[in-house]
Amino acid sequence: NIGSGKTTLTEMLAAHYCWTPKYESVRYNPYLEDYYKDIPRWSYNLETYFLAQRFQDLLDISRSDGVIIQDRTIMEGVHIFVANNYDMGNLSQRDYETYLQLFNLMMSMVREPDLLIYLKSSVPHLVSRIQQRGREYEQSISLDYLAGLNERYESWIGSYQGNLLIVDSDSLDFKHRPEDFSQITDKIDAQLFGLFK
């Protein structure tokens, strides 16, 4: 979810394993500030922009010989953010169906990740991290919106069929405590390389 530590962990894992990081476009997204000011007006634009960016990332990954780590997956767009906005009335039926059509077409051309890492966080933990990093456009995110996203993450992760690692990010401080980061890398080694099983 927003504020769970995705970018920090991506950065650290990329450095640890010598993987190439791919980050979600936040700083240069032309819709993000408008979206947080008027979610119903800008939902379709923002989500379609993210979808195009994530699909481009997947195309780049498919052409790469190296190992890539992303801080967000293309699947989150449809299963979490778009579904949440649709249920909240921020997306029309027409826009929702058009988005799904685009998503399904794109997914027919790419494969799922070798490992999906889910950073499980409570809403209070997310709020604390969002306040700490101080992005002005995020300060108006409502608790209901974050809670709705969290519920969708839990539901999606509960039915995810691929290789999955769940990390309780409320109880870990992987940025400041090396032993917490080692817990995560030990689990990744076990999942990807068959160690410590």
Coordinates of N, CA, C and O in Angstrom, one line a residue:
N1 N 0.8 -1.2 0.0 CA 0.0 0.0 0.0 C 0.9 1.3 0.0 O 2.1 1.2 0.1
I2 N 0.3 2.4 -0.1 CA 1.0 3.7 -0.1 C 1.7 3.8 1.3 O 1.0 3.7 2.3
G3 N 3.0 4.0 1.3 CA 3.7 4.2 2.6 C 4.1 3.0 3.2 O 4.6 3.0 4.4
S4 N 4.1 1.8 2.6 CA 4.5 0.6 3.2 C 6.0 0.3 3.2 O 6.4 -0.6 3.9
G5 N 6.7 1.1 2.4 CA 8.2 0.9 2.4 C 8.6 0.2 1.1 O 9.8 -0.3 1.0
K6 N 7.8 0.2 0.1 CA 8.1 -0.5 -1.2 C 9.4 0.0 -1.8 O 10.3 -0.7 -2.2
T7 N 9.5 1.4 -2.0 CA 10.7 1.9 -2.6 C 12.0 1.7 -1.8 O 13.0 1.4 -2.4
T8 N 11.9 1.9 -0.5 CA 13.0 1.6 0.3 C 13.5 0.2 0.2 O 14.7 -0.1 0.0
L9 N 12.6 -0.8 0.3 CA 13.0 -2.2 0.2 C 13.5 -2.5 -1.2 O 14.5 -3.2 -1.3
T10 N 12.9 -2.0 -2.2 CA 13.4 -2.2 -3.6 C 14.8 -1.7 -3.7 O 15.7 -2.4 -4.3
E11 N 15.1 -0.5 -3.2 CA 16.4 0.1 -3.3 C 17.4 -0.8 -2.6 O 18.5 -1.1 -3.1
M12 N 17.1 -1.3 -1.4 CA 18.0 -2.1 -0.6 C 18.2 -3.5 -1.2 O 19.3 -4.0 -1.3
L13 N 17.1 -4.1 -1.7 CA 17.3 -5.4 -2.4 C 18.1 -5.3 -3.7 O 18.9 -6.2 -4.0
A14 N 17.9 -4.3 -4.4 CA 18.6 -4.1 -5.7 C 20.1 -4.0 -5.3 O 21.0 -4.6 -6.0
A15 N 20.5 -3.2 -4.3 CA 21.9 -3.1 -3.9 C 22.4 -4.4 -3.4 O 23.5 -4.8 -3.7
H16 N 21.7 -5.1 -2.6 CA 22.1 -6.4 -2.0 C 22.4 -7.5 -3.0 O 23.4 -8.2 -2.9
Y17 N 21.4 -7.6 -4.0 CA 21.5 -8.7 -4.9 C 22.1 -8.3 -6.3 O 22.3 -9.1 -7.2
C18 N 22.5 -7.0 -6.4 CA 22.9 -6.4 -7.7 C 21.9 -6.6 -8.8 O 22.2 -6.9 -9.9
W19 N 20.6 -6.4 -8.4 CA 19.5 -6.4 -9.3 C 19.3 -4.9 -9.8 O 19.7 -4.0 -9.2
T20 N 18.6 -4.8 -11.0 CA 18.3 -3.5 -11.5 C 16.9 -3.1 -11.0 O 15.9 -3.8 -11.2
P21 N 16.8 -1.9 -10.3 CA 15.5 -1.5 -9.8 C 14.7 -0.7 -10.9 O 15.3 -0.1 -11.7
K22 N 13.4 -0.9 -10.8 CA 12.4 -0.2 -11.6 C 11.5 0.4 -10.6 O 10.8 -0.3 -9.8
Y23 N 11.3 1.8 -10.6 CA 10.5 2.4 -9.7 C 9.2 3.0 -10.4 O 9.3 3.5 -11.5
E24 N 8.1 3.0 -9.6 CA 6.9 3.6 -10.1 C 7.1 5.1 -10.3 O 7.8 5.8 -9.5
S25 N 6.6 5.6 -11.4 CA 6.7 7.0 -11.7 C 5.8 7.8 -10.8 O 4.6 7.8 -11.0
V26 N 6.4 8.5 -9.8 CA 5.6 9.3 -8.9 C 5.9 10.8 -9.1 O 5.1 11.6 -9.4
R27 N 7.2 11.1 -9.1 CA 7.7 12.5 -9.3 C 7.3 13.1 -10.6 O 6.9 14.3 -10.6
Y28 N 7.3 12.3 -11.7 CA 7.0 12.9 -13.0 C 5.6 12.6 -13.5 O 5.3 12.8 -14.6
N29 N 4.8 12.0 -12.7 CA 3.4 11.7 -13.1 C 2.6 13.0 -13.3 O 2.4 13.7 -12.4
P30 N 2.1 13.2 -14.5 CA 1.4 14.5 -14.8 C 0.0 14.5 -14.2 O -0.6 15.6 -14.2
Y31 N -0.5 13.5 -13.6 CA -1.8 13.4 -13.1 C -1.9 13.4 -11.5 O -3.0 13.6 -11.0
L32 N -0.8 13.0 -10.9 CA -0.9 12.7 -9.5 C -1.4 13.8 -8.6 O -2.3 13.6 -7.8
E33 N -0.9 15.0 -8.7 CA -1.4 16.1 -7.8 C -2.9 16.4 -8.1 O -3.6 16.6 -7.2
D34 N -3.2 16.4 -9.4 CA -4.6 16.6 -9.8 C -5.5 15.5 -9.2 O -6.6 15.8 -8.7
Y35 N -5.0 14.3 -9.2 CA -5.8 13.2 -8.7 C -6.2 13.3 -7.2 O -7.3 13.2 -6.8
Y36 N -5.2 13.7 -6.4 CA -5.4 13.8 -5.0 C -6.3 15.0 -4.7 O -6.9 15.1 -3.6
K37 N -6.4 16.0 -5.6 CA -7.3 17.1 -5.4 C -8.7 16.8 -5.8 O -9.7 17.4 -5.2
D38 N -8.9 15.9 -6.8 CA -10.2 15.6 -7.3 C -10.2 14.2 -7.9 O -10.1 14.0 -9.1
I39 N -10.3 13.2 -7.0 CA -10.2 11.8 -7.4 C -11.2 11.4 -8.4 O -10.8 10.7 -9.4
P40 N -12.5 11.7 -8.3 CA -13.4 11.2 -9.3 C -13.1 11.8 -10.8 O -13.2 11.0 -11.7
R41 N -12.6 13.0 -10.8 CA -12.3 13.6 -12.1 C -11.1 12.9 -12.8 O -11.1 12.8 -14.0
W42 N -10.1 12.6 -12.0 CA -8.8 12.2 -12.5 C -8.5 10.7 -12.4 O -7.4 10.3 -12.8
S43 N -9.4 9.9 -11.9 CA -9.1 8.5 -11.6 C -8.7 7.8 -12.9 O -7.7 7.0 -13.0
Y44 N -9.5 7.9 -13.9 CA -9.3 7.1 -15.2 C -7.9 7.6 -15.8 O -7.1 6.7 -16.2
N45 N -7.7 8.9 -15.8 CA -6.5 9.4 -16.4 C -5.3 8.9 -15.7 O -4.3 8.4 -16.3
L46 N -5.3 9.0 -14.4 CA -4.2 8.5 -13.6 C -3.9 7.0 -13.7 O -2.8 6.6 -14.0
E47 N -5.0 6.2 -13.6 CA -4.8 4.8 -13.7 C -4.3 4.3 -15.1 O -3.5 3.4 -15.2
T48 N -4.8 5.0 -16.1 CA -4.4 4.6 -17.4 C -2.9 5.0 -17.7 O -2.2 4.3 -18.3
Y49 N -2.5 6.1 -17.1 CA -1.1 6.5 -17.2 C -0.3 5.5 -16.5 O 0.8 5.1 -17.0
F50 N -0.6 5.1 -15.3 CA 0.1 4.1 -14.5 C 0.2 2.8 -15.3 O 1.2 2.1 -15.4
L51 N -1.0 2.4 -15.9 CA -1.0 1.1 -16.6 C 0.0 1.2 -17.8 O 0.7 0.2 -18.0
A52 N 0.0 2.3 -18.5 CA 0.9 2.4 -19.7 C 2.4 2.3 -19.2 O 3.2 1.7 -19.8
Q53 N 2.7 3.0 -18.1 CA 4.0 3.0 -17.5 C 4.5 1.6 -17.1 O 5.6 1.2 -17.4
R54 N 3.6 0.9 -16.4 CA 3.9 -0.4 -15.9 C 4.0 -1.4 -17.0 O 4.9 -2.3 -16.9
F55 N 3.2 -1.3 -18.0 CA 3.3 -2.2 -19.2 C 4.6 -1.9 -19.9 O 5.3 -2.9 -20.3
Q56 N 5.0 -0.7 -20.1 CA 6.3 -0.3 -20.7 C 7.5 -1.0 -19.9 O 8.4 -1.5 -20.4
D57 N 7.3 -0.9 -18.5 CA 8.3 -1.5 -17.7 C 8.4 -3.0 -17.9 O 9.5 -3.6 -18.0
L58 N 7.3 -3.7 -18.1 CA 7.2 -5.1 -18.3 C 7.8 -5.5 -19.7 O 8.5 -6.5 -19.8
L59 N 7.6 -4.6 -20.6 CA 8.2 -4.9 -21.9 C 9.7 -4.7 -21.9 O 10.5 -5.5 -22.4
D60 N 10.2 -3.7 -21.1 CA 11.6 -3.5 -20.9 C 12.2 -4.7 -20.2 O 13.3 -5.2 -20.5
I61 N 11.5 -5.2 -19.2 CA 12.0 -6.3 -18.4 C 12.1 -7.6 -19.3 O 13.1 -8.3 -19.2
S62 N 11.1 -7.8 -20.1 CA 11.1 -9.0 -21.0 C 12.3 -9.0 -22.0 O 12.7 -10.0 -22.5
R63 N 12.8 -7.8 -22.3 CA 14.0 -7.7 -23.2 C 15.3 -7.7 -22.5 O 16.3 -7.6 -23.1
S64 N 15.3 -7.7 -21.1 CA 16.5 -7.6 -20.4 C 17.1 -9.0 -20.0 O 16.3 -9.9 -19.8
D65 N 18.4 -9.1 -20.0 CA 19.0 -10.3 -19.6 C 19.2 -10.3 -18.1 O 19.5 -11.4 -17.5
G66 N 19.2 -9.2 -17.4 CA 19.4 -9.1 -16.0 C 18.2 -9.4 -15.2 O 17.1 -9.6 -15.7
V67 N 18.4 -9.3 -13.9 CA 17.3 -9.5 -12.9 C 16.8 -8.1 -12.6 O 17.5 -7.2 -12.2
I68 N 15.5 -7.9 -12.7 CA 14.8 -6.6 -12.4 C 14.0 -6.8 -11.1 O 13.3 -7.8 -11.0
I69 N 14.0 -5.7 -10.3 CA 13.1 -5.7 -9.2 C 12.2 -4.4 -9.3 O 12.8 -3.3 -9.5
Q70 N 10.9 -4.5 -9.2 CA 10.0 -3.4 -9.3 C 9.4 -3.1 -7.9 O 9.2 -4.0 -7.1
D71 N 9.1 -1.8 -7.7 CA 8.5 -1.5 -6.4 C 7.0 -1.6 -6.4 O 6.3 -1.5 -5.4
R72 N 6.4 -1.8 -7.6 CA 5.0 -2.0 -7.7 C 4.7 -2.9 -9.0 O 5.4 -2.7 -10.0
T73 N 3.7 -3.7 -9.0 CA 3.4 -4.6 -10.1 C 2.2 -4.0 -10.9 O 1.3 -3.3 -10.3
I74 N 2.1 -4.4 -12.1 CA 1.0 -4.0 -13.0 C -0.3 -4.5 -12.5 O -1.4 -3.9 -12.6
M75 N -0.3 -5.6 -11.7 CA -1.5 -6.2 -11.3 C -2.2 -5.4 -10.2 O -3.4 -5.5 -10.0
E76 N -1.4 -4.6 -9.4 CA -2.0 -3.8 -8.4 C -3.0 -2.8 -8.9 O -4.0 -2.4 -8.3
G77 N -2.6 -2.3 -10.1 CA -3.5 -1.2 -10.7 C -4.9 -1.7 -10.8 O -5.9 -1.1 -10.3
V78 N -5.1 -2.9 -11.4 CA -6.5 -3.4 -11.6 C -7.1 -3.9 -10.3 O -8.3 -3.7 -10.0
H79 N -6.4 -4.7 -9.6 CA -6.9 -5.4 -8.4 C -7.1 -4.6 -7.2 O -7.9 -4.9 -6.4
I80 N -6.4 -3.5 -7.1 CA -6.4 -2.7 -5.9 C -7.0 -1.3 -6.3 O -8.1 -0.9 -5.9
F81 N -6.2 -0.5 -7.0 CA -6.6 0.9 -7.1 C -7.8 1.2 -8.0 O -8.7 1.9 -7.7
V82 N -7.8 0.5 -9.2 CA -8.9 0.7 -10.1 C -10.2 0.1 -9.5 O -11.3 0.8 -9.5
A83 N -10.1 -1.1 -8.9 CA -11.3 -1.7 -8.3 C -11.8 -0.8 -7.1 O -13.0 -0.7 -7.0
N84 N -10.9 -0.3 -6.3 CA -11.3 0.6 -5.2 C -12.0 1.8 -5.7 O -13.0 2.2 -5.2
N85 N -11.4 2.5 -6.7 CA -12.0 3.7 -7.3 C -13.4 3.4 -7.9 O -14.3 4.2 -7.8
Y86 N -13.5 2.3 -8.5 CA -14.8 1.9 -9.1 C -15.8 1.7 -8.1 O -16.9 2.3 -8.1
D87 N -15.5 1.0 -7.0 CA -16.4 0.7 -5.9 C -16.8 2.0 -5.2 O -17.9 2.1 -4.6
M88 N -15.9 2.9 -5.1 CA -16.1 4.2 -4.4 C -16.9 5.2 -5.3 O -17.2 6.3 -4.9
G89 N -17.2 4.8 -6.6 CA -17.9 5.7 -7.5 C -17.0 6.7 -8.2 O -17.5 7.7 -8.8
N90 N -15.7 6.5 -8.1 CA -14.8 7.5 -8.7 C -14.5 7.1 -10.2 O -13.8 7.9 -10.9
L91 N -14.9 6.0 -10.6 CA -14.8 5.6 -12.0 C -16.2 5.1 -12.6 O -16.9 4.4 -11.9
S92 N -16.5 5.5 -13.8 CA -17.8 5.1 -14.4 C -17.6 3.7 -14.8 O -16.5 3.1 -15.0
Q93 N -18.8 3.0 -15.1 CA -18.8 1.6 -15.6 C -18.0 1.6 -16.9 O -17.2 0.7 -17.2
R94 N -18.2 2.6 -17.8 CA -17.6 2.6 -19.1 C -16.1 2.7 -19.0 O -15.4 2.0 -19.6
D95 N -15.6 3.6 -18.1 CA -14.2 3.8 -17.9 C -13.6 2.5 -17.3 O -12.5 2.1 -17.7
Y96 N -14.3 1.9 -16.3 CA -13.8 0.7 -15.7 C -13.6 -0.5 -16.7 O -12.6 -1.1 -16.7
E97 N -14.6 -0.6 -17.5 CA -14.6 -1.7 -18.6 C -13.5 -1.4 -19.6 O -12.8 -2.4 -20.0
T98 N -13.3 -0.2 -20.0 CA -12.2 0.1 -20.9 C -10.9 -0.2 -20.3 O -10.0 -0.7 -21.0
Y99 N -10.7 0.2 -19.0 CA -9.4 -0.1 -18.3 C -9.2 -1.6 -18.3 O -8.1 -2.1 -18.6
L100 N -10.2 -2.4 -17.9 CA -10.1 -3.8 -17.9 C -9.7 -4.4 -19.2 O -8.9 -5.4 -19.3
Q101 N -10.3 -3.9 -20.3 CA -10.0 -4.4 -21.6 C -8.5 -4.1 -21.9 O -7.8 -5.0 -22.4
L102 N -8.0 -3.0 -21.6 CA -6.6 -2.7 -21.8 C -5.7 -3.6 -21.0 O -4.7 -4.1 -21.5
F103 N -6.0 -3.7 -19.7 CA -5.3 -4.5 -18.8 C -5.2 -6.0 -19.3 O -4.1 -6.6 -19.3
N104 N -6.3 -6.6 -19.6 CA -6.3 -8.0 -20.1 C -5.5 -8.2 -21.3 O -4.8 -9.2 -21.5
L105 N -5.6 -7.2 -22.2 CA -4.8 -7.3 -23.5 C -3.3 -7.3 -23.1 O -2.5 -8.1 -23.6
M106 N -2.9 -6.4 -22.2 CA -1.5 -6.3 -21.9 C -1.0 -7.5 -21.1 O 0.1 -8.0 -21.4
M107 N -1.8 -8.1 -20.2 CA -1.4 -9.2 -19.5 C -1.3 -10.5 -20.3 O -0.6 -11.4 -20.0
S108 N -2.0 -10.5 -21.5 CA -1.8 -11.6 -22.4 C -0.4 -11.7 -23.0 O -0.1 -12.7 -23.6
M109 N 0.3 -10.6 -22.9 CA 1.6 -10.5 -23.5 C 2.8 -10.5 -22.6 O 3.9 -10.5 -23.0
V110 N 2.5 -10.6 -21.3 CA 3.6 -10.7 -20.3 C 3.4 -11.8 -19.3 O 2.3 -12.4 -19.3
R111 N 4.4 -12.1 -18.5 CA 4.3 -13.2 -17.5 C 4.4 -12.6 -16.1 O 4.8 -11.5 -15.9
E112 N 3.9 -13.4 -15.2 CA 3.9 -12.9 -13.8 C 5.3 -12.9 -13.3 O 6.2 -13.6 -13.8
P113 N 5.6 -12.2 -12.2 CA 6.9 -12.1 -11.6 C 7.4 -13.5 -11.0 O 6.5 -14.3 -10.7
D114 N 8.7 -13.7 -11.0 CA 9.2 -14.9 -10.3 C 8.9 -14.9 -8.9 O 8.7 -16.0 -8.3
L115 N 8.8 -13.8 -8.2 CA 8.5 -13.7 -6.8 C 7.8 -12.3 -6.6 O 8.3 -11.3 -7.0
L116 N 6.7 -12.4 -5.9 CA 5.9 -11.2 -5.5 C 6.2 -11.0 -4.0 O 5.9 -12.0 -3.2
I117 N 6.7 -9.9 -3.6 CA 6.9 -9.6 -2.1 C 5.8 -8.6 -1.7 O 5.7 -7.5 -2.3
Y118 N 5.0 -9.0 -0.7 CA 3.9 -8.2 -0.2 C 4.3 -7.6 1.1 O 4.5 -8.4 2.1
L119 N 4.3 -6.3 1.2 CA 4.6 -5.6 2.5 C 3.3 -5.3 3.2 O 2.5 -4.4 2.8
K120 N 3.0 -6.2 4.1 CA 1.7 -6.1 4.9 C 1.8 -5.0 5.9 O 2.7 -5.1 6.8
S121 N 0.9 -4.0 5.9 CA 1.0 -2.9 6.9 C -0.4 -2.5 7.4 O -1.3 -2.6 6.6
S122 N -0.4 -2.1 8.6 CA -1.7 -1.6 9.2 C -1.9 -0.1 8.7 O -0.9 0.6 8.4
V123 N -3.1 0.4 8.7 CA -3.4 1.8 8.3 C -2.6 2.8 9.2 O -2.0 3.7 8.7
P124 N -2.6 2.6 10.6 CA -1.8 3.5 11.4 C -0.3 3.6 11.0 O 0.3 4.7 10.9
H125 N 0.3 2.4 10.6 CA 1.7 2.4 10.2 C 1.8 3.2 8.9 O 2.8 3.9 8.7
L126 N 0.9 3.0 8.0 CA 0.9 3.7 6.7 C 0.9 5.2 6.9 O 1.6 5.9 6.3
V127 N -0.1 5.6 7.7 CA -0.3 7.0 8.0 C 1.0 7.6 8.6 O 1.5 8.7 8.1
S128 N 1.6 6.9 9.5 CA 2.9 7.4 10.1 C 4.0 7.6 9.0 O 4.6 8.6 9.0
R129 N 4.1 6.6 8.2 CA 5.2 6.7 7.1 C 4.8 7.8 6.1 O 5.7 8.5 5.6
I130 N 3.6 7.9 5.7 CA 3.2 9.0 4.8 C 3.5 10.4 5.4 O 4.0 11.3 4.7
Q131 N 3.2 10.5 6.7 CA 3.5 11.8 7.3 C 5.0 12.1 7.4 O 5.4 13.2 7.2
Q132 N 5.7 11.0 7.7 CA 7.2 11.2 7.8 C 7.8 11.6 6.5 O 8.7 12.5 6.5
R133 N 7.4 11.1 5.4 CA 8.0 11.4 4.1 C 7.6 12.8 3.6 O 8.2 13.4 2.7
G134 N 6.4 13.2 4.0 CA 6.0 14.6 3.8 C 5.7 15.0 2.4 O 5.8 16.2 2.0
R135 N 5.3 14.1 1.5 CA 4.8 14.5 0.2 C 3.5 15.3 0.3 O 2.5 14.7 0.8
E136 N 3.5 16.5 -0.1 CA 2.3 17.4 0.1 C 1.1 16.8 -0.4 O 0.0 16.8 0.2
Y137 N 1.1 16.3 -1.7 CA -0.1 15.8 -2.3 C -0.7 14.5 -1.6 O -1.8 14.2 -1.8
E138 N 0.1 13.8 -0.8 CA -0.3 12.7 -0.1 C -1.0 13.0 1.2 O -1.7 12.1 1.8
Q139 N -0.8 14.2 1.8 CA -1.3 14.5 3.1 C -2.8 14.5 3.2 O -3.4 14.5 4.3
S140 N -3.5 14.7 2.0 CA -5.0 14.7 2.1 C -5.6 13.3 1.8 O -6.8 13.2 1.8
I141 N -4.8 12.3 1.8 CA -5.4 10.9 1.6 C -6.2 10.6 2.8 O -5.7 10.7 3.9
S142 N -7.4 10.1 2.6 CA -8.3 9.8 3.7 C -8.0 8.5 4.3 O -7.5 7.6 3.6
L143 N -8.3 8.3 5.6 CA -8.1 7.0 6.3 C -9.0 5.9 5.6 O -8.6 4.8 5.5
D144 N -10.2 6.3 5.2 CA -11.1 5.4 4.5 C -10.5 4.9 3.2 O -10.6 3.7 2.9
Y145 N -9.9 5.8 2.5 CA -9.2 5.4 1.2 C -8.1 4.4 1.5 O -8.1 3.3 0.8
L146 N -7.3 4.7 2.4 CA -6.2 3.8 2.8 C -6.7 2.4 3.3 O -6.2 1.4 2.9
A147 N -7.7 2.5 4.1 CA -8.3 1.2 4.6 C -8.9 0.4 3.5 O -8.8 -0.8 3.5
G148 N -9.6 1.1 2.6 CA -10.2 0.4 1.4 C -9.1 -0.3 0.6 O -9.2 -1.5 0.2
L149 N -8.0 0.4 0.4 CA -6.9 -0.2 -0.4 C -6.3 -1.4 0.4 O -6.0 -2.5 -0.2
N150 N -6.2 -1.3 1.7 CA -5.6 -2.4 2.5 C -6.5 -3.6 2.4 O -6.0 -4.7 2.3
E151 N -7.8 -3.4 2.5 CA -8.7 -4.6 2.4 C -8.6 -5.2 1.0 O -8.6 -6.5 1.0
R152 N -8.4 -4.5 0.0 CA -8.2 -5.0 -1.3 C -6.9 -5.8 -1.5 O -6.8 -6.8 -2.1
Y153 N -5.9 -5.2 -0.9 CA -4.6 -5.9 -0.9 C -4.7 -7.3 -0.2 O -4.2 -8.3 -0.7
E154 N -5.3 -7.3 1.0 CA -5.5 -8.6 1.7 C -6.3 -9.6 0.9 O -5.9 -10.8 0.8
S155 N -7.3 -9.2 0.2 CA -8.1 -10.0 -0.6 C -7.4 -10.6 -1.8 O -7.4 -11.8 -2.1
W156 N -6.7 -9.7 -2.5 CA -5.9 -10.1 -3.6 C -4.8 -11.0 -3.3 O -4.6 -12.1 -3.9
I157 N -4.0 -10.7 -2.2 CA -2.9 -11.5 -1.8 C -3.4 -12.9 -1.4 O -2.8 -13.9 -1.6
G158 N -4.6 -12.9 -0.8 CA -5.2 -14.2 -0.3 C -5.5 -15.1 -1.5 O -5.6 -16.3 -1.3
S159 N -5.7 -14.6 -2.7 CA -6.1 -15.4 -3.8 C -4.9 -15.5 -4.8 O -5.1 -16.1 -5.9
Y160 N -3.8 -14.9 -4.5 CA -2.7 -14.8 -5.5 C -2.1 -16.2 -5.7 O -1.8 -16.9 -4.7
Q161 N -1.9 -16.7 -6.9 CA -1.5 -18.0 -7.2 C 0.0 -18.2 -7.5 O 0.5 -19.3 -7.5
G162 N 0.7 -17.1 -7.6 CA 2.1 -17.1 -8.0 C 3.0 -17.3 -6.7 O 2.5 -17.5 -5.6
N163 N 4.3 -17.2 -6.9 CA 5.3 -17.4 -5.9 C 5.2 -16.1 -5.0 O 5.4 -15.0 -5.5
L164 N 5.0 -16.2 -3.7 CA 4.6 -15.1 -2.9 C 5.4 -15.1 -1.6 O 5.6 -16.2 -0.9
L165 N 5.9 -13.9 -1.1 CA 6.5 -13.8 0.2 C 5.8 -12.6 0.9 O 5.8 -11.5 0.3
I166 N 5.2 -12.9 2.0 CA 4.6 -11.8 2.8 C 5.5 -11.4 3.9 O 6.0 -12.2 4.7
V167 N 5.7 -10.0 4.0 CA 6.6 -9.4 5.0 C 5.7 -8.5 5.8 O 5.0 -7.6 5.3
D168 N 5.7 -8.7 7.1 CA 5.0 -7.9 8.1 C 5.8 -6.6 8.3 O 6.7 -6.6 9.2
S169 N 5.5 -5.5 7.6 CA 6.3 -4.4 7.7 C 6.1 -3.5 8.9 O 6.8 -2.6 9.3
D170 N 5.0 -3.8 9.7 CA 4.7 -3.1 10.9 C 5.8 -3.5 12.0 O 6.2 -2.7 12.8
S171 N 6.2 -4.8 11.9 CA 7.0 -5.3 13.0 C 8.5 -5.2 12.6 O 9.4 -5.6 13.4
L172 N 8.8 -4.8 11.4 CA 10.2 -4.8 11.0 C 10.6 -3.3 10.6 O 9.8 -2.6 10.2
D173 N 11.9 -3.1 10.9 CA 12.5 -1.8 10.4 C 13.7 -2.1 9.6 O 14.8 -2.0 10.0
F174 N 13.4 -2.6 8.4 CA 14.5 -3.1 7.5 C 15.5 -2.1 7.1 O 16.6 -2.3 6.7
K175 N 15.0 -0.8 7.1 CA 15.9 0.3 6.7 C 17.0 0.5 7.8 O 18.2 0.8 7.5
H176 N 16.7 0.4 9.1 CA 17.6 0.8 10.1 C 18.1 -0.4 10.9 O 19.1 -0.2 11.7
R177 N 17.5 -1.5 10.8 CA 18.0 -2.7 11.6 C 18.5 -3.8 10.6 O 17.7 -4.5 9.9
P178 N 19.8 -4.0 10.4 CA 20.3 -5.0 9.5 C 19.7 -6.4 9.7 O 19.5 -7.1 8.8
E179 N 19.5 -6.7 11.0 CA 18.9 -8.1 11.3 C 17.5 -8.2 10.7 O 17.1 -9.3 10.3
D180 N 16.8 -7.2 10.6 CA 15.4 -7.2 10.0 C 15.5 -7.4 8.5 O 14.8 -8.2 7.9
F181 N 16.5 -6.7 7.9 CA 16.7 -6.8 6.5 C 17.2 -8.2 6.1 O 16.8 -8.8 5.2
S182 N 18.1 -8.8 7.0 CA 18.5 -10.2 6.8 C 17.4 -11.2 6.9 O 17.4 -12.2 6.1
Q183 N 16.4 -10.9 7.7 CA 15.3 -11.8 7.8 C 14.6 -11.9 6.4 O 14.2 -13.0 5.9
I184 N 14.5 -10.8 5.8 CA 13.8 -10.7 4.4 C 14.7 -11.4 3.4 O 14.2 -12.2 2.6
T185 N 16.0 -11.1 3.4 CA 16.8 -11.7 2.3 C 16.9 -13.2 2.5 O 17.0 -13.9 1.5
D186 N 16.9 -13.7 3.8 CA 16.9 -15.1 4.0 C 15.7 -15.8 3.4 O 15.8 -16.8 2.8
K187 N 14.6 -15.1 3.5 CA 13.3 -15.7 3.0 C 13.3 -15.6 1.4 O 12.9 -16.5 0.8
I188 N 13.9 -14.5 0.9 CA 14.0 -14.4 -0.6 C 14.9 -15.5 -1.1 O 14.6 -16.2 -2.1
D189 N 16.1 -15.7 -0.4 CA 17.0 -16.8 -0.8 C 16.3 -18.1 -0.8 O 16.5 -18.9 -1.8
A190 N 15.5 -18.4 0.2 CA 14.8 -19.7 0.3 C 13.8 -19.8 -0.9 O 13.7 -20.9 -1.5
Q191 N 13.1 -18.8 -1.2 CA 12.1 -18.8 -2.3 C 12.7 -18.9 -3.6 O 12.2 -19.7 -4.5
L192 N 13.7 -18.1 -3.9 CA 14.3 -18.0 -5.2 C 15.4 -19.0 -5.5 O 15.5 -19.5 -6.6
F193 N 16.1 -19.3 -4.5 CA 17.3 -20.2 -4.7 C 17.3 -21.5 -3.9 O 18.3 -22.2 -4.0
G194 N 16.2 -21.8 -3.2 CA 16.1 -23.0 -2.5 C 17.0 -23.2 -1.3 O 17.2 -24.3 -0.9
L195 N 17.4 -22.1 -0.7 CA 18.3 -22.2 0.5 C 17.4 -22.1 1.7 O 16.3 -21.5 1.8
F196 N 17.9 -22.6 2.8 CA 17.3 -22.5 4.1 C 15.9 -23.1 4.2 O 15.2 -22.7 5.0
K197 N 15.6 -24.1 3.4 CA 14.3 -24.6 3.4 C 14.2 -25.7 4.5 O 15.1 -26.4 4.8

